[in-house]
Amino acid sequence: MTYSDPSASQSLEDPSLVQETQIQPSHAPGVAAEAAARSLRQPYLQIEDIHKRFGNFVALKDIFLNVYPGEFVCLLGPSGCGKTTLLRIIAGLEQHSQGRIIQGGQDVSHLPPSKRDFGIVFQSYALFPNLTAHHNIAYGLQNKKLPKAEIQTRVGELLDLVGLGGMGQKYPAQMSGGQQQRVALARALALSPGLLLLDEPLSALDAQVRVKLRAEIANLQRRLGVTTVMVTHDQAEALAMADRIVVMDKGYIAQIGTPHSVYQGPGSPFVANFIGVMNFLDGMVEAKDMVRCGNLVLNTPSNTVPVGQRVSIAIRPEDIRVMDGAATPAPNVAEAEVLGTEFLGSGYRLELSVLGNARQPMTLDISSHRARAMAIETLESLAIQLPPEMIRVFPKEAS
Amino acid sequence: MTTTTRHPIVAPRAKAFDLEAWVMRSLLGLGALWLVVGVVLPLFPMVGRSFQNTNGEWAGLANYGQYLTTPSLVQSFLNSMGVAITTTLFSVGLGFIYAYGLTRTAMKGKTFFRTLGLLSLYIPPLANAIGLIYLFGNQGLVTTGLFGLLPGININLYGFNGIVIGEFLYCFPQAVILLVTALNLTDARLYEAAEVLGASTLKTFFTVTLTSIKYGLMSALFVCFILAFTDFGVPKVVGGNFNVLATDIYKQVIGQQNFSMGATISVFLLIPSVFMFGLDRIVQRRQNALISAKSVPLQPKPNPILDWAMFGFCALMVAFIFTVFGTIILASLVKVWPYDFSLSLKNYDFSSVGGGGYGAYWNSLRMAFYTAIFGTAIVFTGAYLVEKGRGLNWLRSLTYLLSTVPLALPGLVLGLAYVFFFNNPIWRIPFTGLAIYNPLHWLYGTMALLVMANIIHFYTVCFLTGTTALKQIDAEFESVSASMAVPFYKTFWRVTVPLSLPAILEIGIYFFVNAMVTISAIIFLYPANLPLAAVAIVNMDDAGDIAAAAAMSTLIVLTSLGVRVMYSWLTKGLRQRSEAWLHR
Ligand SMILES: Nc1ncnc2c1ncn2[C@@H]1O[C@H](COP(=O)(O)OP(=O)(O)OP(=O)(O)O)[C@@H](O)[C@H]1O
Ligand SMILES: [Mg+2]
């Protein structure tokens, strides 16, 4: 990592990448290479040591982030963690208290939004209701005093681009939510900005349209190669769309990484819990690759946590394996009693009480296919394995 | 190693001249300056004058001493208080029942009552007073029992009774508006909860209805008090020998040319108004906090006894308002009241009476028109800068504050303050011995100053209408425009103004109607060569030409109503379209 700069974000980012390549080399072969390639390019957007205070309230602290040309970065985090504030600072709509923003090699920290180079889509879309879709999209072009014919062509292209060809004469109120969203996107792209900013662009839509549009936006972004920063609190959206995810919590960056690395290698219990579903078990380190939870002693990846320290070990429900009757010797196998079954559509989620550690119930996901084979409705107990390589160990903060 | 060494970063661009930011700053500065000159500065010479004797020499508290030791003057203060409190109780009490009927019962004819109950908004209090003379005066229809057909009832119109009835007609619609709003805000779920808990109707009324509208109720009390306490027209016409503060100021200034005492009494008129205004602002803020919460509107259930009782009550109120209004028109059309009841338009020939006749009417029309045009432009731009502007937060807060202050200034006080401020060719800066030529002296005695006084006098209500409308517009329009490098003023013109058109026209109408009917702010300001219609009513009444006064009142009311109806008719399509824009 030759580009490493003395920033918190990098030190958070790199280990996760490293861990990932250790843990799951086979699942994401391109990640390490991609990260190396990225490091050779110049970032398009550099966010350096941004802090933001509203009076006494600290909304953002120690924010470092590099966004590379053509990259799609998602800011992900719970409500109130400062995602929108960060996006607005990037746009210049909000003034930061400390730090600087560098875009395209130029320090834009003190430029007003109108002097910066970005297009933006808001959660409300903020379409001008008294203008047709055509005039909404043409709004910025007209201000540039371009010839009429040129504007006409460009708007036509943009409408086609977002799949709204021929709908230019409609007013926003005459369009569906998804269509309005596309108009807003076309408007944001009209001036071919270097940076596209999206603030929860899909959250006002219903579930089905949302899933459809998120693929469309991601495709469009890749096709145009426009550097994009999107805010969302929906982890599924971030996982599906982003090249890299920036997980935020209470005004700081908790982790930066590819969807894969963040999902598989969460750097903290907060990230582990926020993205996907995670089982947490309290335990104590017995050896460098062994943790005791109740009367259960589990093998884990080797780690540096000192022996005797209290830890939290984490494993995802879909990573727990159900043992078939024929017992091949394997580590971390335990008997578990079924407490409840929940039908998820694509599969089942079982609530289990593991023998030897009954105090801390766990959940386990299995596919419908497996479930049928096991006669899940009447199942009372089963043997499970917690594959050691799927377990993560988090030291408990002394509290 | 750092990024900087590998990728040299261009130094922060020197802060380029940012036209847009400068336009924003200049406009905000101008807006604040306009309010400082229009509202704040004129108050200094006026209050200052109350510490000077008639020759303009420093007199300390002598005027106040004289005021407090002159029994007739103290009596006026008590009279004003008495009138204001009585009027407030009647207006808010009856206004509440009326509003309750409109919002909480299933009575018939709600739309009818809603429209007509508010009719008196378009009748100047002065005109109502003229109508009252023809009903309850010495030759009035009621006093003489329809000229002997029935037993007559003399209510001793001239004095306390007349003023209270006149002010009631003025305050009632205002109270109804405020209370209907408050009653509409109440959450139906509260009533369902009370019902589930088995509370009796009476108990629900006290625990739910009254507590949930308490802010609206208080607001109505404060507003009615201020209106009745400071009004000038009604006591001038039906006050008789019953003096109130407003008529005292008029007498001191116009009758005795004692400007110092006029200023002193103005301070006594100003203080309670400002106090009530302050309370009202606090209460309004609380109520606004309630509005943002989502509430379920109440669907009143039929209750025949209550519904019909309410119907009867509302019909009675409307009948009263209409009787007064009808009487004004009738009186204006009757040849010689009470001797010759044949109809004629002779009273509309103003050539034989004082007051300025059709010239005055024409001047008033012009004044109202200019007030509407310039007032709307200024108020809406001001509201936009305060609500949607960026940066200079302190200046925006100051502008907001100054925009709400005019509501606390009684018209007479404002008018008198303008006389002191604009009429003086030299300004003396207090305590410094410095004096400068008054750069605004040329405005005195011009149509422009009358228009300015009117704009400031009615500023607050219009400003609040503007900000309310602007709050409904997406806050991100400005951000989106900035991202496309479109300056804010273009978006203001292309998007904000079209979307706010209903509110803008509403503001224009409000300015027009009020400028048409007002007298208090301009009675000290109008020059002899610019007679005005509303002032003419006062002068005709003074001269005993009451029929002509009734004719002029009718003209004013019909003009206001005509403009209103024309507006509704012309903007119907427009309003539907922008409704569709705003509420998808
Ligand atoms: N203008 C402001 N004044 C004071 N506090 C603010 C302001 N804007 C935001 N905040 C606070 O800063 C924090 C971060 O706000 P922000 O809008 O960035 O959150 P967010 O992560 O976008 O949340 P959400 O998912 O709910 O949109 C919040 O606690 C918010 O209350
Ligand atoms: Mg947000």
GROMACS .gro file of N, CA and C in nm, chain B residues 14-105:
model
  276
  413ALA      N    1  -0.815   3.164  -0.524
  413ALA     CA    2  -0.842   3.291  -0.457
  413ALA      C    3  -0.991   3.316  -0.467
  414LYS      N    4  -1.050   3.360  -0.357
  414LYS     CA    5  -1.194   3.377  -0.357
  414LYS      C    6  -1.236   3.468  -0.470
  415ALA      N    7  -1.291   3.408  -0.575
  415ALA     CA    8  -1.329   3.485  -0.692
  415ALA      C    9  -1.448   3.572  -0.655
  416PHE      N   10  -1.466   3.678  -0.731
  416PHE     CA   11  -1.583   3.762  -0.711
  416PHE      C   12  -1.708   3.679  -0.736
  417ASP      N   13  -1.792   3.670  -0.636
  417ASP     CA   14  -1.909   3.584  -0.647
  417ASP      C   15  -2.033   3.672  -0.657
  418LEU      N   16  -2.074   3.696  -0.781
  418LEU     CA   17  -2.185   3.788  -0.807
  418LEU      C   18  -2.308   3.751  -0.728
  419GLU      N   19  -2.337   3.618  -0.729
  419GLU     CA   20  -2.459   3.572  -0.667
  419GLU      C   21  -2.462   3.606  -0.518
  420ALA      N   22  -2.349   3.578  -0.450
  420ALA     CA   23  -2.342   3.607  -0.308
  420ALA      C   24  -2.361   3.756  -0.283
  421TRP      N   25  -2.306   3.838  -0.375
  421TRP     CA   26  -2.320   3.981  -0.355
  421TRP      C   27  -2.462   4.028  -0.377
  422VAL      N   28  -2.527   3.972  -0.475
  422VAL     CA   29  -2.667   4.007  -0.497
  422VAL      C   30  -2.748   3.972  -0.372
  423MET      N   31  -2.724   3.852  -0.319
  423MET     CA   32  -2.795   3.808  -0.200
  423MET      C   33  -2.770   3.903  -0.083
  424ARG      N   34  -2.642   3.937  -0.062
  424ARG     CA   35  -2.608   4.024   0.050
  424ARG      C   36  -2.669   4.162   0.032
  425SER      N   37  -2.660   4.214  -0.089
  425SER     CA   38  -2.713   4.349  -0.110
  425SER      C   39  -2.864   4.351  -0.088
  426LEU      N   40  -2.932   4.249  -0.140
  426LEU     CA   41  -3.078   4.248  -0.124
  426LEU      C   42  -3.115   4.238   0.023
  427LEU      N   43  -3.045   4.151   0.096
  427LEU     CA   44  -3.075   4.137   0.239
  427LEU      C   45  -3.048   4.269   0.310
  428GLY      N   46  -2.937   4.334   0.274
  428GLY     CA   47  -2.905   4.462   0.336
  428GLY      C   48  -3.012   4.565   0.306
  429LEU      N   49  -3.055   4.569   0.179
  429LEU     CA   50  -3.160   4.664   0.141
  429LEU      C   51  -3.289   4.636   0.217
  430GLY      N   52  -3.323   4.507   0.226
  430GLY     CA   53  -3.446   4.470   0.296
  430GLY      C   54  -3.443   4.515   0.441
  431ALA      N   55  -3.330   4.493   0.507
  431ALA     CA   56  -3.319   4.534   0.647
  431ALA      C   57  -3.323   4.686   0.657
  432LEU      N   58  -3.255   4.754   0.563
  432LEU     CA   59  -3.253   4.900   0.566
  432LEU      C   60  -3.395   4.956   0.550
  433TRP      N   61  -3.468   4.897   0.460
  433TRP     CA   62  -3.606   4.940   0.434
  433TRP      C   63  -3.688   4.932   0.563
  434LEU      N   64  -3.671   4.823   0.638
  434LEU     CA   65  -3.749   4.807   0.760
  434LEU      C   66  -3.698   4.900   0.871
  435VAL      N   67  -3.568   4.921   0.872
  435VAL     CA   68  -3.514   5.012   0.974
  435VAL      C   69  -3.569   5.153   0.950
  436VAL      N   70  -3.568   5.195   0.823
  436VAL     CA   71  -3.619   5.329   0.792
  436VAL      C   72  -3.771   5.334   0.808
  437GLY      N   73  -3.838   5.228   0.770
  437GLY     CA   74  -3.984   5.230   0.773
  437GLY      C   75  -4.044   5.205   0.910
  438VAL      N   76  -3.974   5.133   0.995
  438VAL     CA   77  -4.034   5.093   1.122
  438VAL      C   78  -3.960   5.150   1.242
  439VAL      N   79  -3.828   5.134   1.243
  439VAL     CA   80  -3.754   5.163   1.367
  439VAL      C   81  -3.726   5.311   1.384
  440LEU      N   82  -3.661   5.370   1.282
  440LEU     CA   83  -3.617   5.509   1.297
  440LEU      C   84  -3.732   5.606   1.328
  441PRO      N   85  -3.847   5.594   1.260
  441PRO     CA   86  -3.954   5.690   1.289
  441PRO      C   87  -4.001   5.687   1.434
  442LEU      N   88  -3.980   5.575   1.502
  442LEU     CA   89  -4.027   5.568   1.640
  442LEU      C   90  -3.944   5.658   1.732
  443PHE      N   91  -3.817   5.681   1.696
  443PHE     CA   92  -3.732   5.761   1.785
  443PHE      C   93  -3.782   5.904   1.800
  444PRO      N   94  -3.801   5.976   1.687
  444PRO     CA   95  -3.848   6.113   1.708
  444PRO      C   96  -3.985   6.118   1.776
  445MET      N   97  -4.067   6.012   1.754
  445MET     CA   98  -4.199   6.016   1.816
  445MET      C   99  -4.191   6.001   1.966
  446VAL      N  100  -4.116   5.899   2.009
  446VAL     CA  101  -4.101   5.882   2.153
  446VAL      C  102  -4.025   6.002   2.210
  447GLY      N  103  -3.925   6.049   2.134
  447GLY     CA  104  -3.850   6.166   2.178
  447GLY      C  105  -3.941   6.286   2.199
  448ARG      N  106  -4.036   6.301   2.107
  448ARG     CA  107  -4.124   6.416   2.115
  448ARG      C  108  -4.205   6.417   2.244
  449SER      N  109  -4.232   6.299   2.298
  449SER     CA  110  -4.312   6.293   2.420
  449SER      C  111  -4.234   6.346   2.540
  450PHE      N  112  -4.101   6.365   2.522
  450PHE     CA  113  -4.021   6.424   2.629
  450PHE      C  114  -3.991   6.572   2.604
  451GLN      N  115  -4.061   6.630   2.505
  451GLN     CA  116  -4.036   6.770   2.473
  451GLN      C  117  -4.164   6.850   2.494
  452ASN      N  118  -4.145   6.982   2.517
  452ASN     CA  119  -4.264   7.067   2.527
  452ASN      C  120  -4.306   7.109   2.387
  453THR      N  121  -4.409   7.191   2.379
  453THR     CA  122  -4.466   7.225   2.247
  453THR      C  123  -4.366   7.300   2.160
  454ASN      N  124  -4.268   7.362   2.223
  454ASN     CA  125  -4.167   7.434   2.143
  454ASN      C  126  -4.052   7.343   2.104
  455GLY      N  127  -4.061   7.218   2.138
  455GLY     CA  128  -3.954   7.126   2.099
  455GLY      C  129  -3.837   7.128   2.195
  456GLU      N  130  -3.853   7.186   2.315
  456GLU     CA  131  -3.744   7.184   2.412
  456GLU      C  132  -3.761   7.067   2.506
  457TRP      N  133  -3.649   7.020   2.557
  457TRP     CA  134  -3.649   6.904   2.647
  457TRP      C  135  -3.736   6.934   2.768
  458ALA      N  136  -3.828   6.845   2.799
  458ALA     CA  137  -3.919   6.872   2.909
  458ALA      C  138  -3.922   6.756   3.007
  459GLY      N  139  -3.835   6.659   2.987
  459GLY     CA  140  -3.833   6.544   3.079
  459GLY      C  141  -3.969   6.476   3.080
  460LEU      N  142  -4.014   6.443   3.198
  460LEU     CA  143  -4.138   6.368   3.210
  460LEU      C  144  -4.259   6.460   3.227
  461ALA      N  145  -4.240   6.589   3.196
  461ALA     CA  146  -4.348   6.685   3.221
  461ALA      C  147  -4.478   6.645   3.151
  462ASN      N  148  -4.467   6.598   3.023
  462ASN     CA  149  -4.588   6.560   2.950
  462ASN      C  150  -4.660   6.443   3.019
  463TYR      N  151  -4.578   6.349   3.065
  463TYR     CA  152  -4.638   6.233   3.131
  463TYR      C  153  -4.705   6.276   3.261
  464GLY      N  154  -4.637   6.370   3.332
  464GLY     CA  155  -4.696   6.422   3.456
  464GLY      C  156  -4.829   6.489   3.427
  465GLN      N  157  -4.827   6.571   3.322
  465GLN     CA  158  -4.949   6.642   3.288
  465GLN      C  159  -5.060   6.544   3.250
  466TYR      N  160  -5.020   6.442   3.174
  466TYR     CA  161  -5.117   6.343   3.130
  466TYR      C  162  -5.182   6.274   3.249
  467LEU      N  163  -5.097   6.231   3.342
  467LEU     CA  164  -5.149   6.151   3.452
  467LEU      C  165  -5.227   6.235   3.552
  468THR      N  166  -5.209   6.368   3.548
  468THR     CA  167  -5.282   6.452   3.644
  468THR      C  168  -5.403   6.519   3.579
  469THR      N  169  -5.423   6.493   3.450
  469THR     CA  170  -5.543   6.548   3.386
  469THR      C  171  -5.651   6.439   3.385
  470PRO      N  172  -5.755   6.458   3.468
  470PRO     CA  173  -5.853   6.349   3.484
  470PRO      C  174  -5.916   6.307   3.352
  471SER      N  175  -5.943   6.401   3.263
  471SER     CA  176  -6.012   6.363   3.139
  471SER      C  177  -5.924   6.271   3.055
  472LEU      N  178  -5.793   6.295   3.060
  472LEU     CA  179  -5.704   6.211   2.981
  472LEU      C  180  -5.692   6.071   3.041
  473VAL      N  181  -5.680   6.065   3.174
  473VAL     CA  182  -5.674   5.934   3.239
  473VAL      C  183  -5.802   5.857   3.212
  474GLN      N  184  -5.914   5.933   3.213
  474GLN     CA  185  -6.043   5.869   3.187
  474GLN      C  186  -6.042   5.804   3.049
  475SER      N  187  -5.981   5.870   2.950
  475SER     CA  188  -5.975   5.814   2.815
  475SER      C  189  -5.904   5.680   2.813
  476PHE      N  190  -5.796   5.674   2.891
  476PHE     CA  191  -5.721   5.548   2.897
  476PHE      C  192  -5.811   5.438   2.951
  477LEU      N  193  -5.881   5.470   3.060
  477LEU     CA  194  -5.971   5.370   3.119
  477LEU      C  195  -6.081   5.334   3.020
  478ASN      N  196  -6.133   5.437   2.949
  478ASN     CA  197  -6.237   5.410   2.850
  478ASN      C  198  -6.188   5.313   2.742
  479SER      N  199  -6.065   5.339   2.693
  479SER     CA  200  -6.009   5.252   2.590
  479SER      C  201  -5.998   5.109   2.640
  480MET      N  202  -5.949   5.098   2.763
  480MET     CA  203  -5.937   4.964   2.823
  480MET      C  204  -6.073   4.897   2.831
  481GLY      N  205  -6.171   4.971   2.880
  481GLY     CA  206  -6.306   4.916   2.897
  481GLY      C  207  -6.362   4.869   2.764
  482VAL      N  208  -6.349   4.955   2.662
  482VAL     CA  209  -6.399   4.919   2.528
  482VAL      C  210  -6.328   4.794   2.477
  483ALA      N  211  -6.194   4.794   2.492
  483ALA     CA  212  -6.117   4.683   2.436
  483ALA      C  213  -6.153   4.552   2.505
  484ILE      N  214  -6.164   4.555   2.638
  484ILE     CA  215  -6.191   4.431   2.710
  484ILE      C  216  -6.332   4.380   2.677
  485THR      N  217  -6.430   4.472   2.679
  485THR     CA  218  -6.567   4.429   2.648
  485THR      C  219  -6.576   4.372   2.507
  486THR      N  220  -6.519   4.445   2.412
  486THR     CA  221  -6.523   4.398   2.273
  486THR      C  222  -6.458   4.261   2.260
  487THR      N  223  -6.342   4.247   2.326
  487THR     CA  224  -6.269   4.122   2.316
  487THR      C  225  -6.354   4.006   2.367
  488LEU      N  226  -6.417   4.027   2.483
  488LEU     CA  227  -6.497   3.918   2.540
  488LEU      C  228  -6.611   3.880   2.446
  489PHE      N  229  -6.681   3.981   2.391
  489PHE     CA  230  -6.792   3.950   2.301
  489PHE      C  231  -6.742   3.885   2.171
  490SER      N  232  -6.638   3.943   2.113
  490SER     CA  233  -6.593   3.892   1.983
  490SER      C  234  -6.543   3.749   1.996
  491VAL      N  235  -6.460   3.725   2.098
  491VAL     CA  236  -6.403   3.592   2.111
  491VAL      C  237  -6.509   3.493   2.157
  492GLY      N  238  -6.596   3.535   2.248
  492GLY     CA  239  -6.703   3.446   2.295
  492GLY      C  240  -6.794   3.404   2.181
  493LEU      N  241  -6.853   3.504   2.113
  493LEU     CA  242  -6.944   3.471   2.005
  493LEU      C  243  -6.868   3.411   1.886
  494GLY      N  244  -6.746   3.460   1.864
  494GLY     CA  245  -6.663   3.406   1.757
  494GLY      C  246  -6.634   3.259   1.780
  495PHE      N  247  -6.616   3.222   1.906
  495PHE     CA  248  -6.589   3.082   1.936
  495PHE      C  249  -6.709   2.994   1.902
  496ILE      N  250  -6.828   3.040   1.943
  496ILE     CA  251  -6.948   2.960   1.913
  496ILE      C  252  -6.963   2.944   1.761
  497TYR      N  253  -6.942   3.055   1.691
  497TYR     CA  254  -6.954   3.054   1.546
  497TYR      C  255  -6.853   2.956   1.484
  498ALA      N  256  -6.729   2.966   1.530
  498ALA     CA  257  -6.624   2.878   1.477
  498ALA      C  258  -6.651   2.733   1.514
  499TYR      N  259  -6.703   2.712   1.633
  499TYR     CA  260  -6.736   2.577   1.677
  499TYR      C  261  -6.842   2.517   1.585
  500GLY      N  262  -6.944   2.598   1.555
  500GLY     CA  263  -7.048   2.554   1.464
  500GLY      C  264  -6.991   2.516   1.328
  501LEU      N  265  -6.897   2.595   1.280
  501LEU     CA  266  -6.840   2.570   1.147
  501LEU      C  267  -6.754   2.445   1.143
  502THR      N  268  -6.688   2.414   1.256
  502THR     CA  269  -6.590   2.305   1.252
  502THR      C  270  -6.637   2.179   1.321
  503ARG      N  271  -6.721   2.191   1.424
  503ARG     CA  272  -6.747   2.077   1.509
  503ARG      C  273  -6.890   2.027   1.507
  504THR      N  274  -6.974   2.083   1.422
  504THR     CA  275  -7.110   2.033   1.417
  504THR      C  276  -7.140   1.996   1.272
   0.00000   0.00000   0.00000
